[in-house]
Each structure stands twice: as C-alpha cells, then as structure tokens.
Amino acid sequence: MTPHLPGPDDDAPYRTGELALPVARMRQAGHHAVDLVVERLQNVADKPPHAAAGPAELETLLHEPLPEQGGDLISLLERLAQDVLPLGIRFDHPRCFAFVPTTGNYPAALADLLSAAFLSVPGAWLVGSGPTRIELTTIAWLRELLGLPDGWGGLFVSGGSLANLTALAAARDHHLAGDLTGARLYCSTQAHPSIARAAHLLGLDRAQLTALEPDRSQRLDPRALTARIEADRAAGLRPFAVVATLGTTGTGAIDPLAELTAICSRQRMWLHIDGAHGAALALTSRGSYLREALGRADSLTIDPHKWLFQPYEAGCVLVRAPELLKSTFAMARHHLDTGYLHPAQAQGDEINLDDYGPQQSRGLRALKLWLSLKTFGAAAFRRAVDHGLRLADHAAARITDHPELVLVTGPSVGILTFRYRPPGAATTDPQALDRLQDTISRTVCATGQAMILTTRVQGRIVLRMCTINPATTPTDIDTALDLVLQAGRTQLPAEAQDLR
C-alpha cells in the first residue's frame, strides 16, 4: 500500500451524519495513538512496575459530568495515556514478578485495533465468515503447538474463568443429562477460584464441589481422590468430573495428569485440565512429556494472554469432542426462537462458533494470536517460553546459594516461592517470619524497582516470583533478589526480638 498523500477530501468526514470525523483528523489521531503505543512499549522499563492512586484522587481526576458536547480526540488520547492507563501494574515490566505477568506484543495490539474497526464477529458464518475462519485456523495452531490429537476443537473466550465454565457445562450435560441430584465435582484446594464460581453457575451447591487437600508437593493426590470417589459412589452420589490444574497460581504445581486421566477413564468421569498458564509448557521440549496426558483429557483451558504473550482478553477452551459443546450451547436456540436468528443458521459445511459457547456476539480474540504467530513464528514463542523457564532456574539457584534465602517450592512453569530468613533466626515463631515476608514484599514494591508479592504455602506466607517475561534478564532477577535481601536486613532490627 502506498503512503497516503493529503487530498481535497481530507477535511471531509469519512461518512455523513453524527459520530464522524474528518479524514485528516482521523489520520492525525491514529498516528498519535500509534506513537503513544510505541512509546509505552519502548519505555516500559524506565518507570516503576506499579503505579497507583487513591480513590479520592481518581474521583477528582475522572468523576465528571456527562460531556454533552464533544472534545478534541488527540487531547483525550494524551490524557488517557498520561494520567489514566498507566495507573496499575505494568505487567510487561522486566522486574514485575507478580501474579502471571502477561506482556502483550505490538502485532497483537494492532490486531485488536483492526478487529474493532472492521466490526469482526466470529459468531455466525453469515455475520463473519472471514473472522470465523481465522479463529478456526488459530484453534488448529494451538492444537498443534500443544501436541493435541486431530479432532480437538474449541473456541476463544474472555479468559480462564469462562473457559473453565464452558468446559464444565459440557461435562455436566454429557454426564448428568440435566439431573444434578447427588452430583459431585472434584479438584484440589489449590485449584483456581474460578472452579468454585463455575460450579455455582452450573447449579451445584457448596457440598457438590469437593476440594481435596493437596499432597506435600501441592498437587491433587490420586489416592485421596480415588478413595473419595469410591466412598461417594458407595453413598449413592454421582461423581461426574475432576478438575486437574496444570500450573497452580500459587506455586506452579502440576497435578499428576497421567494418573488422573487413568482414574477418570476407569471411573467414566470427565477430566478437565485447567492449564490457563501452565499448558504453554507443552510447547517446549522440556514440557513435551505433558502432551500424552493432555490428549487423553476431555477438555483443556489455556489462556494465550498469559504464557503466550497476548494482551487481555484472550482465553481458550479446547475439547476432545467439540460436538459436546454444541450439544450444550446450541440447544437454547430451540427453546427461544423468534425467527430473528433463522437467516444466520449454518448451511452445509459452514460453522457458527456461537453454537459452541455462551456468547452470541463475540469479539475476534483469536486475531491477536494469529497475527503474533504470523509475525514472529512459532519457534519464537517456544524460545520465549524456554527463556522463562531458564530465568526461574536462575532465580532458584541464586536463592539456594544464599544463606539468608530459603527456597520453599522449586521452579515449576516459571513460578517459584521462597522466604527471607535472617542469619541465626529461630523457627519457633513462624508468625514473626510471616510478618517479615509481608513487610519485605511491601518494601520491595515501594522502591519502584521491582514487584514481588506473597502467597501461602502450607499455611505459611512466602515470597513468590513468576519469571515468564521474555524481556527479563538474569540481571533483573539478581536485582530483585538483592532488593529482597536489603529489605530483610533493614527490617531485622524491628523484628529482632521475635526472630532470634
């Protein structure tokens, strides 16, 4: 495409009527927006990994009367980029180790712009055949990346929460046929909270979700699970599904997938794997051992907006028998049919993706990953995931070698946990050590140089790092750990009588 040259129509709106801008003004605002994006990506490491403002300050800044008359678009973009959007966690900062720090990428940001401008809806084939084909292709690429067998299918959703809900809805309908009496769903207490929300939305009460205590490695215990399933069956209950976690949010623990697939096969139960973060490990040679178990599951959650480096929102649910999704979600149309959607019914080999999930109007979330893969190639994604694993190994080695740091859980899917323990500290007052970890986390974050938060492992507060940012270096890891040591030593005098 040749560069645009100004012409006589640039001062005219691109269409008549309200909600239109002159062409020249649109180009100017668009160029400015791209400049703001590039500047943000280029300079993210120059600012703290977290910026915040209090409710009162933000109310003063943003709570304002409804604008009856319009304003200058470029000024508004500048205001958002300077005063509003930076307030929060900069997940792509190379020393942000909090939660699961997604990074996004520039082609993916452009994909969101294009899909919004083209009003792309991969719902009914009639409405968006091109967008639908993009999503189907991207699903096929995900299947290949993860080593899943042919026949698996699914769709993009907002994130892991909706992916888990979608998969468990299919499990409920397939195994329970509309009767929830005595139904039982099983997971570990380390499973993501979205599992409990999904159970509630599916009509299960609290007693029908059985959350088992994990083993010492924070994994779902196959023996405890088998014993509970058999006891529930003996009591006349109806076990129907197990949720395994591939990469718990706290420690990155991986439930014993091979054993759990065998249990569910014997018990004729549905196995759903929540791999929102950790399933990306299967891209790498180190994680290739996971592929067989993934292929034997009934459904899988993966969030490309985590370890596949996409902006929010980009979750995905994959199902071994995708026609079961259609059995669950397409049937609603038969009960409430005004004729409005009849012209959009799929014809021949057309596919309506809105038949496979809870959304009718759907954004083209897949385009982000499609354009990223086309731009960088799958090999770059594999290298980026491997890089995160190596960073976690580096952090663990540094922690293990230092007498004031204690590795609590070793690296797993780029996540590790540890504690600061002062030299000579006694272990008789664990509460004091817990308070110290909290204080260290707050102190490190307050420096504006790194962000490390806490979690709990076996009831104790620990420091946690997630090292999956491709822009992070071993030096960034070292800097963050040095900040932990400095914070611990600074706090030691105040805690000395409790710790020694």
PDB file of N, CA and C in Angstrom, residues 403-499:
ATOM      1  N   PRO A 403      22.603 -17.816  52.030  1.00  0.00           N
ATOM      2  CA  PRO A 403      22.231 -18.300  53.372  1.00  0.00           C
ATOM      3  C   PRO A 403      21.015 -17.614  53.980  1.00  0.00           C
ATOM      4  N   GLU A 404      20.655 -16.431  53.490  1.00  0.00           N
ATOM      5  CA  GLU A 404      19.505 -15.728  54.063  1.00  0.00           C
ATOM      6  C   GLU A 404      18.206 -15.978  53.290  1.00  0.00           C
ATOM      7  N   LEU A 405      18.274 -16.771  52.241  1.00  0.00           N
ATOM      8  CA  LEU A 405      17.092 -17.080  51.440  1.00  0.00           C
ATOM      9  C   LEU A 405      16.833 -18.579  51.473  1.00  0.00           C
ATOM     10  N   VAL A 406      15.571 -18.952  51.572  1.00  0.00           N
ATOM     11  CA  VAL A 406      15.181 -20.360  51.646  1.00  0.00           C
ATOM     12  C   VAL A 406      14.193 -20.644  50.521  1.00  0.00           C
ATOM     13  N   LEU A 407      14.546 -21.564  49.642  1.00  0.00           N
ATOM     14  CA  LEU A 407      13.638 -21.962  48.568  1.00  0.00           C
ATOM     15  C   LEU A 407      12.549 -22.853  49.160  1.00  0.00           C
ATOM     16  N   VAL A 408      11.289 -22.452  49.002  1.00  0.00           N
ATOM     17  CA  VAL A 408      10.169 -23.208  49.565  1.00  0.00           C
ATOM     18  C   VAL A 408       9.618 -24.182  48.534  1.00  0.00           C
ATOM     19  N   THR A 409       9.304 -23.699  47.350  1.00  0.00           N
ATOM     20  CA  THR A 409       8.889 -24.587  46.245  1.00  0.00           C
ATOM     21  C   THR A 409       9.736 -24.236  45.032  1.00  0.00           C
ATOM     22  N   GLY A 410      10.304 -25.250  44.430  1.00  0.00           N
ATOM     23  CA  GLY A 410      11.202 -25.046  43.308  1.00  0.00           C
ATOM     24  C   GLY A 410      10.482 -24.628  42.051  1.00  0.00           C
ATOM     25  N   PRO A 411      11.237 -24.289  41.004  1.00  0.00           N
ATOM     26  CA  PRO A 411      10.636 -23.776  39.772  1.00  0.00           C
ATOM     27  C   PRO A 411       9.662 -24.770  39.151  1.00  0.00           C
ATOM     28  N   SER A 412       8.496 -24.281  38.781  1.00  0.00           N
ATOM     29  CA  SER A 412       7.505 -25.068  38.056  1.00  0.00           C
ATOM     30  C   SER A 412       6.697 -24.098  37.217  1.00  0.00           C
ATOM     31  N   VAL A 413       6.669 -24.318  35.927  1.00  0.00           N
ATOM     32  CA  VAL A 413       6.046 -23.435  34.944  1.00  0.00           C
ATOM     33  C   VAL A 413       6.400 -21.967  35.181  1.00  0.00           C
ATOM     34  N   GLY A 414       7.676 -21.728  35.483  1.00  0.00           N
ATOM     35  CA  GLY A 414       8.164 -20.364  35.653  1.00  0.00           C
ATOM     36  C   GLY A 414       7.784 -19.707  36.959  1.00  0.00           C
ATOM     37  N   ILE A 415       7.332 -20.483  37.941  1.00  0.00           N
ATOM     38  CA  ILE A 415       6.919 -19.947  39.245  1.00  0.00           C
ATOM     39  C   ILE A 415       7.744 -20.613  40.338  1.00  0.00           C
ATOM     40  N   LEU A 416       8.191 -19.833  41.312  1.00  0.00           N
ATOM     41  CA  LEU A 416       8.869 -20.387  42.477  1.00  0.00           C
ATOM     42  C   LEU A 416       8.528 -19.535  43.694  1.00  0.00           C
ATOM     43  N   THR A 417       8.684 -20.138  44.869  1.00  0.00           N
ATOM     44  CA  THR A 417       8.416 -19.407  46.110  1.00  0.00           C
ATOM     45  C   THR A 417       9.604 -19.577  47.059  1.00  0.00           C
ATOM     46  N   PHE A 418       9.789 -18.581  47.927  1.00  0.00           N
ATOM     47  CA  PHE A 418      10.932 -18.589  48.833  1.00  0.00           C
ATOM     48  C   PHE A 418      10.634 -17.683  50.016  1.00  0.00           C
ATOM     49  N   ARG A 419      11.522 -17.717  50.998  1.00  0.00           N
ATOM     50  CA  ARG A 419      11.396 -16.861  52.182  1.00  0.00           C
ATOM     51  C   ARG A 419      12.743 -16.238  52.518  1.00  0.00           C
ATOM     52  N   TYR A 420      12.655 -15.070  53.104  1.00  0.00           N
ATOM     53  CA  TYR A 420      13.853 -14.465  53.706  1.00  0.00           C
ATOM     54  C   TYR A 420      13.906 -14.914  55.162  1.00  0.00           C
ATOM     55  N   ARG A 421      15.066 -15.426  55.567  1.00  0.00           N
ATOM     56  CA  ARG A 421      15.253 -15.816  56.965  1.00  0.00           C
ATOM     57  C   ARG A 421      16.568 -15.222  57.450  1.00  0.00           C
ATOM     58  N   PRO A 422      16.498 -14.366  58.438  1.00  0.00           N
ATOM     59  CA  PRO A 422      17.723 -13.718  58.924  1.00  0.00           C
ATOM     60  C   PRO A 422      18.716 -14.735  59.463  1.00  0.00           C
ATOM     61  N   PRO A 423      20.005 -14.443  59.373  1.00  0.00           N
ATOM     62  CA  PRO A 423      21.008 -15.353  59.935  1.00  0.00           C
ATOM     63  C   PRO A 423      20.755 -15.602  61.417  1.00  0.00           C
ATOM     64  N   GLY A 424      20.752 -16.847  61.799  1.00  0.00           N
ATOM     65  CA  GLY A 424      20.567 -17.182  63.201  1.00  0.00           C
ATOM     66  C   GLY A 424      19.127 -17.148  63.665  1.00  0.00           C
ATOM     67  N   ALA A 425      18.178 -16.923  62.736  1.00  0.00           N
ATOM     68  CA  ALA A 425      16.768 -16.830  63.140  1.00  0.00           C
ATOM     69  C   ALA A 425      16.265 -18.170  63.654  1.00  0.00           C
ATOM     70  N   ALA A 426      15.508 -18.127  64.716  1.00  0.00           N
ATOM     71  CA  ALA A 426      14.865 -19.337  65.229  1.00  0.00           C
ATOM     72  C   ALA A 426      13.622 -19.630  64.411  1.00  0.00           C
ATOM     73  N   THR A 427      13.151 -20.861  64.449  1.00  0.00           N
ATOM     74  CA  THR A 427      11.935 -21.239  63.725  1.00  0.00           C
ATOM     75  C   THR A 427      10.742 -21.379  64.669  1.00  0.00           C
ATOM     76  N   THR A 428      10.906 -20.910  65.925  1.00  0.00           N
ATOM     77  CA  THR A 428       9.855 -21.116  66.912  1.00  0.00           C
ATOM     78  C   THR A 428       8.748 -20.071  66.832  1.00  0.00           C
ATOM     79  N   ASP A 429       8.943 -19.024  66.062  1.00  0.00           N
ATOM     80  CA  ASP A 429       7.910 -18.008  65.934  1.00  0.00           C
ATOM     81  C   ASP A 429       7.599 -17.802  64.455  1.00  0.00           C
ATOM     82  N   PRO A 430       6.864 -18.725  63.842  1.00  0.00           N
ATOM     83  CA  PRO A 430       6.578 -18.618  62.402  1.00  0.00           C
ATOM     84  C   PRO A 430       5.751 -17.387  62.057  1.00  0.00           C
ATOM     85  N   GLN A 431       4.941 -16.902  63.008  1.00  0.00           N
ATOM     86  CA  GLN A 431       4.146 -15.706  62.729  1.00  0.00           C
ATOM     87  C   GLN A 431       5.035 -14.489  62.478  1.00  0.00           C
ATOM     88  N   ALA A 432       6.127 -14.394  63.249  1.00  0.00           N
ATOM     89  CA  ALA A 432       7.040 -13.275  63.048  1.00  0.00           C
ATOM     90  C   ALA A 432       7.702 -13.351  61.678  1.00  0.00           C
ATOM     91  N   LEU A 433       8.076 -14.560  61.259  1.00  0.00           N
ATOM     92  CA  LEU A 433       8.643 -14.727  59.925  1.00  0.00           C
ATOM     93  C   LEU A 433       7.608 -14.415  58.844  1.00  0.00           C
ATOM     94  N   ASP A 434       6.358 -14.785  59.093  1.00  0.00           N
ATOM     95  CA  ASP A 434       5.294 -14.445  58.138  1.00  0.00           C
ATOM     96  C   ASP A 434       5.172 -12.935  57.990  1.00  0.00           C
ATOM     97  N   ARG A 435       5.164 -12.231  59.117  1.00  0.00           N
ATOM     98  CA  ARG A 435       5.051 -10.775  59.060  1.00  0.00           C
ATOM     99  C   ARG A 435       6.229 -10.169  58.308  1.00  0.00           C
ATOM    100  N   LEU A 436       7.400 -10.772  58.505  1.00  0.00           N
ATOM    101  CA  LEU A 436       8.587 -10.264  57.836  1.00  0.00           C
ATOM    102  C   LEU A 436       8.466 -10.393  56.313  1.00  0.00           C
ATOM    103  N   GLN A 437       7.940 -11.508  55.838  1.00  0.00           N
ATOM    104  CA  GLN A 437       7.791 -11.678  54.383  1.00  0.00           C
ATOM    105  C   GLN A 437       6.833 -10.627  53.812  1.00  0.00           C
ATOM    106  N   ASP A 438       5.744 -10.380  54.506  1.00  0.00           N
ATOM    107  CA  ASP A 438       4.799  -9.341  54.066  1.00  0.00           C
ATOM    108  C   ASP A 438       5.483  -7.980  54.015  1.00  0.00           C
ATOM    109  N   THR A 439       6.236  -7.678  55.050  1.00  0.00           N
ATOM    110  CA  THR A 439       6.918  -6.378  55.109  1.00  0.00           C
ATOM    111  C   THR A 439       7.943  -6.252  53.989  1.00  0.00           C
ATOM    112  N   ILE A 440       8.682  -7.320  53.728  1.00  0.00           N
ATOM    113  CA  ILE A 440       9.673  -7.299  52.646  1.00  0.00           C
ATOM    114  C   ILE A 440       8.986  -7.051  51.315  1.00  0.00           C
ATOM    115  N   SER A 441       7.896  -7.720  51.069  1.00  0.00           N
ATOM    116  CA  SER A 441       7.172  -7.522  49.806  1.00  0.00           C
ATOM    117  C   SER A 441       6.759  -6.070  49.639  1.00  0.00           C
ATOM    118  N   ARG A 442       6.170  -5.486  50.679  1.00  0.00           N
ATOM    119  CA  ARG A 442       5.744  -4.092  50.586  1.00  0.00           C
ATOM    120  C   ARG A 442       6.945  -3.167  50.395  1.00  0.00           C
ATOM    121  N   THR A 443       8.037  -3.473  51.067  1.00  0.00           N
ATOM    122  CA  THR A 443       9.224  -2.615  50.968  1.00  0.00           C
ATOM    123  C   THR A 443       9.823  -2.674  49.571  1.00  0.00           C
ATOM    124  N   VAL A 444       9.925  -3.867  49.008  1.00  0.00           N
ATOM    125  CA  VAL A 444      10.466  -4.006  47.652  1.00  0.00           C
ATOM    126  C   VAL A 444       9.585  -3.270  46.655  1.00  0.00           C
ATOM    127  N   CYS A 445       8.281  -3.440  46.745  1.00  0.00           N
ATOM    128  CA  CYS A 445       7.375  -2.770  45.808  1.00  0.00           C
ATOM    129  C   CYS A 445       7.475  -1.250  45.947  1.00  0.00           C
ATOM    130  N   ALA A 446       7.666  -0.784  47.167  1.00  0.00           N
ATOM    131  CA  ALA A 446       7.735   0.660  47.394  1.00  0.00           C
ATOM    132  C   ALA A 446       8.977   1.293  46.782  1.00  0.00           C
ATOM    133  N   THR A 447      10.016   0.510  46.518  1.00  0.00           N
ATOM    134  CA  THR A 447      11.207   1.074  45.884  1.00  0.00           C
ATOM    135  C   THR A 447      10.941   1.499  44.441  1.00  0.00           C
ATOM    136  N   GLY A 448       9.906   0.933  43.824  1.00  0.00           N
ATOM    137  CA  GLY A 448       9.634   1.228  42.420  1.00  0.00           C
ATOM    138  C   GLY A 448      10.579   0.536  41.466  1.00  0.00           C
ATOM    139  N   GLN A 449      11.410  -0.373  41.975  1.00  0.00           N
ATOM    140  CA  GLN A 449      12.387  -1.057  41.123  1.00  0.00           C
ATOM    141  C   GLN A 449      11.972  -2.477  40.763  1.00  0.00           C
ATOM    142  N   ALA A 450      11.103  -3.090  41.552  1.00  0.00           N
ATOM    143  CA  ALA A 450      10.668  -4.462  41.287  1.00  0.00           C
ATOM    144  C   ALA A 450       9.342  -4.683  42.000  1.00  0.00           C
ATOM    145  N   MET A 451       8.626  -5.725  41.566  1.00  0.00           N
ATOM    146  CA  MET A 451       7.364  -6.062  42.205  1.00  0.00           C
ATOM    147  C   MET A 451       7.344  -7.558  42.499  1.00  0.00           C
ATOM    148  N   ILE A 452       7.383  -7.878  43.802  1.00  0.00           N
ATOM    149  CA  ILE A 452       7.311  -9.255  44.278  1.00  0.00           C
ATOM    150  C   ILE A 452       6.227  -9.305  45.345  1.00  0.00           C
ATOM    151  N   LEU A 453       5.236 -10.167  45.149  1.00  0.00           N
ATOM    152  CA  LEU A 453       4.145 -10.299  46.106  1.00  0.00           C
ATOM    153  C   LEU A 453       4.266 -11.614  46.865  1.00  0.00           C
ATOM    154  N   THR A 454       3.316 -11.869  47.746  1.00  0.00           N
ATOM    155  CA  THR A 454       3.353 -13.064  48.590  1.00  0.00           C
ATOM    156  C   THR A 454       2.216 -14.010  48.233  1.00  0.00           C
ATOM    157  N   THR A 455       2.357 -15.245  48.700  1.00  0.00           N
ATOM    158  CA  THR A 455       1.284 -16.217  48.674  1.00  0.00           C
ATOM    159  C   THR A 455       1.441 -17.084  49.913  1.00  0.00           C
ATOM    160  N   ARG A 456       0.627 -18.121  50.029  1.00  0.00           N
ATOM    161  CA  ARG A 456       0.735 -19.034  51.173  1.00  0.00           C
ATOM    162  C   ARG A 456       1.049 -20.439  50.674  1.00  0.00           C
ATOM    163  N   VAL A 457       1.950 -21.097  51.352  1.00  0.00           N
ATOM    164  CA  VAL A 457       2.268 -22.498  51.096  1.00  0.00           C
ATOM    165  C   VAL A 457       2.206 -23.230  52.427  1.00  0.00           C
ATOM    166  N   GLN A 458       1.299 -24.188  52.503  1.00  0.00           N
ATOM    167  CA  GLN A 458       1.083 -24.958  53.729  1.00  0.00           C
ATOM    168  C   GLN A 458       0.893 -24.037  54.935  1.00  0.00           C
ATOM    169  N   GLY A 459       0.129 -22.976  54.712  1.00  0.00           N
ATOM    170  CA  GLY A 459      -0.254 -22.077  55.788  1.00  0.00           C
ATOM    171  C   GLY A 459       0.739 -20.978  56.106  1.00  0.00           C
ATOM    172  N   ARG A 460       1.917 -21.007  55.497  1.00  0.00           N
ATOM    173  CA  ARG A 460       2.945 -20.015  55.780  1.00  0.00           C
ATOM    174  C   ARG A 460       3.048 -19.016  54.628  1.00  0.00           C
ATOM    175  N   ILE A 461       3.321 -17.750  54.970  1.00  0.00           N
ATOM    176  CA  ILE A 461       3.477 -16.705  53.961  1.00  0.00           C
ATOM    177  C   ILE A 461       4.861 -16.808  53.332  1.00  0.00           C
ATOM    178  N   VAL A 462       4.875 -16.783  52.006  1.00  0.00           N
ATOM    179  CA  VAL A 462       6.133 -16.882  51.265  1.00  0.00           C
ATOM    180  C   VAL A 462       6.155 -15.805  50.193  1.00  0.00           C
ATOM    181  N   LEU A 463       7.338 -15.481  49.727  1.00  0.00           N
ATOM    182  CA  LEU A 463       7.521 -14.592  48.593  1.00  0.00           C
ATOM    183  C   LEU A 463       7.420 -15.419  47.311  1.00  0.00           C
ATOM    184  N   ARG A 464       6.873 -14.817  46.276  1.00  0.00           N
ATOM    185  CA  ARG A 464       6.593 -15.568  45.039  1.00  0.00           C
ATOM    186  C   ARG A 464       7.101 -14.792  43.831  1.00  0.00           C
ATOM    187  N   MET A 465       7.702 -15.515  42.893  1.00  0.00           N
ATOM    188  CA  MET A 465       8.154 -14.914  41.638  1.00  0.00           C
ATOM    189  C   MET A 465       7.604 -15.724  40.469  1.00  0.00           C
ATOM    190  N   CYS A 466       7.136 -15.005  39.445  1.00  0.00           N
ATOM    191  CA  CYS A 466       6.762 -15.617  38.172  1.00  0.00           C
ATOM    192  C   CYS A 466       7.625 -14.955  37.106  1.00  0.00           C
ATOM    193  N   THR A 467       8.432 -15.740  36.410  1.00  0.00           N
ATOM    194  CA  THR A 467       9.546 -15.197  35.628  1.00  0.00           C
ATOM    195  C   THR A 467       9.355 -15.371  34.119  1.00  0.00           C
ATOM    196  N   ILE A 468       8.166 -15.106  33.594  1.00  0.00           N
ATOM    197  CA  ILE A 468       7.884 -15.506  32.217  1.00  0.00           C
ATOM    198  C   ILE A 468       8.050 -14.393  31.190  1.00  0.00           C
ATOM    199  N   ASN A 469       8.502 -13.218  31.599  1.00  0.00           N
ATOM    200  CA  ASN A 469       8.627 -12.099  30.662  1.00  0.00           C
ATOM    201  C   ASN A 469       9.836 -12.316  29.747  1.00  0.00           C
ATOM    202  N   PRO A 470       9.646 -12.344  28.421  1.00  0.00           N
ATOM    203  CA  PRO A 470      10.791 -12.531  27.520  1.00  0.00           C
ATOM    204  C   PRO A 470      11.822 -11.418  27.604  1.00  0.00           C
ATOM    205  N   ALA A 471      11.427 -10.241  28.102  1.00  0.00           N
ATOM    206  CA  ALA A 471      12.360  -9.117  28.201  1.00  0.00           C
ATOM    207  C   ALA A 471      13.163  -9.130  29.499  1.00  0.00           C
ATOM    208  N   THR A 472      12.803  -9.994  30.431  1.00  0.00           N
ATOM    209  CA  THR A 472      13.519 -10.074  31.701  1.00  0.00           C
ATOM    210  C   THR A 472      14.863 -10.775  31.498  1.00  0.00           C
ATOM    211  N   THR A 473      15.873 -10.307  32.204  1.00  0.00           N
ATOM    212  CA  THR A 473      17.209 -10.886  32.115  1.00  0.00           C
ATOM    213  C   THR A 473      17.622 -11.457  33.467  1.00  0.00           C
ATOM    214  N   PRO A 474      18.660 -12.305  33.496  1.00  0.00           N
ATOM    215  CA  PRO A 474      19.188 -12.752  34.795  1.00  0.00           C
ATOM    216  C   PRO A 474      19.590 -11.598  35.701  1.00  0.00           C
ATOM    217  N   THR A 475      20.049 -10.507  35.127  1.00  0.00           N
ATOM    218  CA  THR A 475      20.396  -9.333  35.936  1.00  0.00           C
ATOM    219  C   THR A 475      19.165  -8.766  36.636  1.00  0.00           C
ATOM    220  N   ASP A 476      18.015  -8.773  35.954  1.00  0.00           N
ATOM    221  CA  ASP A 476      16.774  -8.324  36.591  1.00  0.00           C
ATOM    222  C   ASP A 476      16.424  -9.221  37.776  1.00  0.00           C
ATOM    223  N   ILE A 477      16.607 -10.519  37.615  1.00  0.00           N
ATOM    224  CA  ILE A 477      16.369 -11.454  38.722  1.00  0.00           C
ATOM    225  C   ILE A 477      17.289 -11.118  39.894  1.00  0.00           C
ATOM    226  N   ASP A 478      18.570 -10.939  39.589  1.00  0.00           N
ATOM    227  CA  ASP A 478      19.540 -10.633  40.648  1.00  0.00           C
ATOM    228  C   ASP A 478      19.200  -9.332  41.362  1.00  0.00           C
ATOM    229  N   THR A 479      18.791  -8.329  40.599  1.00  0.00           N
ATOM    230  CA  THR A 479      18.435  -7.041  41.197  1.00  0.00           C
ATOM    231  C   THR A 479      17.265  -7.195  42.158  1.00  0.00           C
ATOM    232  N   ALA A 480      16.241  -7.954  41.726  1.00  0.00           N
ATOM    233  CA  ALA A 480      15.065  -8.141  42.581  1.00  0.00           C
ATOM    234  C   ALA A 480      15.421  -8.878  43.862  1.00  0.00           C
ATOM    235  N   LEU A 481      16.240  -9.917  43.748  1.00  0.00           N
ATOM    236  CA  LEU A 481      16.626 -10.663  44.953  1.00  0.00           C
ATOM    237  C   LEU A 481      17.514  -9.823  45.863  1.00  0.00           C
ATOM    238  N   ASP A 482      18.363  -8.986  45.298  1.00  0.00           N
ATOM    239  CA  ASP A 482      19.155  -8.069  46.128  1.00  0.00           C
ATOM    240  C   ASP A 482      18.245  -7.116  46.897  1.00  0.00           C
ATOM    241  N   LEU A 483      17.163  -6.675  46.256  1.00  0.00           N
ATOM    242  CA  LEU A 483      16.208  -5.807  46.943  1.00  0.00           C
ATOM    243  C   LEU A 483      15.531  -6.538  48.100  1.00  0.00           C
ATOM    244  N   VAL A 484      15.240  -7.824  47.912  1.00  0.00           N
ATOM    245  CA  VAL A 484      14.672  -8.625  48.998  1.00  0.00           C
ATOM    246  C   VAL A 484      15.650  -8.688  50.170  1.00  0.00           C
ATOM    247  N   LEU A 485      16.906  -8.945  49.867  1.00  0.00           N
ATOM    248  CA  LEU A 485      17.906  -9.026  50.932  1.00  0.00           C
ATOM    249  C   LEU A 485      18.051  -7.691  51.664  1.00  0.00           C
ATOM    250  N   GLN A 486      18.091  -6.599  50.904  1.00  0.00           N
ATOM    251  CA  GLN A 486      18.202  -5.282  51.534  1.00  0.00           C
ATOM    252  C   GLN A 486      17.003  -4.995  52.420  1.00  0.00           C
ATOM    253  N   ALA A 487      15.798  -5.340  51.913  1.00  0.00           N
ATOM    254  CA  ALA A 487      14.585  -5.088  52.704  1.00  0.00           C
ATOM    255  C   ALA A 487      14.579  -5.929  53.968  1.00  0.00           C
ATOM    256  N   GLY A 488      14.995  -7.188  53.847  1.00  0.00           N
ATOM    257  CA  GLY A 488      15.033  -8.050  55.028  1.00  0.00           C
ATOM    258  C   GLY A 488      15.994  -7.549  56.069  1.00  0.00           C
ATOM    259  N   ARG A 489      17.161  -7.138  55.646  1.00  0.00           N
ATOM    260  CA  ARG A 489      18.165  -6.653  56.600  1.00  0.00           C
ATOM    261  C   ARG A 489      17.733  -5.340  57.236  1.00  0.00           C
ATOM    262  N   THR A 490      17.046  -4.503  56.469  1.00  0.00           N
ATOM    263  CA  THR A 490      16.563  -3.234  57.012  1.00  0.00           C
ATOM    264  C   THR A 490      15.510  -3.458  58.081  1.00  0.00           C
ATOM    265  N   GLN A 491      14.668  -4.471  57.883  1.00  0.00           N
ATOM    266  CA  GLN A 491      13.586  -4.729  58.823  1.00  0.00           C
ATOM    267  C   GLN A 491      14.051  -5.518  60.034  1.00  0.00           C
ATOM    268  N   LEU A 492      15.209  -6.129  59.939  1.00  0.00           N
ATOM    269  CA  LEU A 492      15.645  -7.027  61.006  1.00  0.00           C
ATOM    270  C   LEU A 492      15.679  -6.393  62.394  1.00  0.00           C
ATOM    271  N   PRO A 493      16.188  -5.170  62.575  1.00  0.00           N
ATOM    272  CA  PRO A 493      16.229  -4.621  63.945  1.00  0.00           C
ATOM    273  C   PRO A 493      14.863  -4.557  64.600  1.00  0.00           C
ATOM    274  N   ALA A 494      13.839  -4.209  63.851  1.00  0.00           N
ATOM    275  CA  ALA A 494      12.499  -4.101  64.433  1.00  0.00           C
ATOM    276  C   ALA A 494      11.944  -5.450  64.813  1.00  0.00           C
ATOM    277  N   GLU A 495      12.386  -6.511  64.097  1.00  0.00           N
ATOM    278  CA  GLU A 495      11.824  -7.826  64.345  1.00  0.00           C
ATOM    279  C   GLU A 495      12.775  -8.718  65.158  1.00  0.00           C
ATOM    280  N   ALA A 496      13.911  -8.134  65.537  1.00  0.00           N
ATOM    281  CA  ALA A 496      14.974  -8.963  66.081  1.00  0.00           C
ATOM    282  C   ALA A 496      14.509  -9.796  67.288  1.00  0.00           C
ATOM    283  N   GLN A 497      13.797  -9.188  68.212  1.00  0.00           N
ATOM    284  CA  GLN A 497      13.428  -9.908  69.419  1.00  0.00           C
ATOM    285  C   GLN A 497      12.450 -11.035  69.131  1.00  0.00           C
ATOM    286  N   ASP A 498      11.687 -10.934  68.024  1.00  0.00           N
ATOM    287  CA  ASP A 498      10.765 -12.003  67.680  1.00  0.00           C
ATOM    288  C   ASP A 498      11.454 -13.132  66.923  1.00  0.00           C
ATOM    289  N   LEU A 499      12.541 -12.803  66.197  1.00  0.00           N
ATOM    290  CA  LEU A 499      13.140 -13.759  65.288  1.00  0.00           C
ATOM    291  C   LEU A 499      14.336 -14.473  65.859  1.00  0.00           C
TER     292      LEU A 499
END
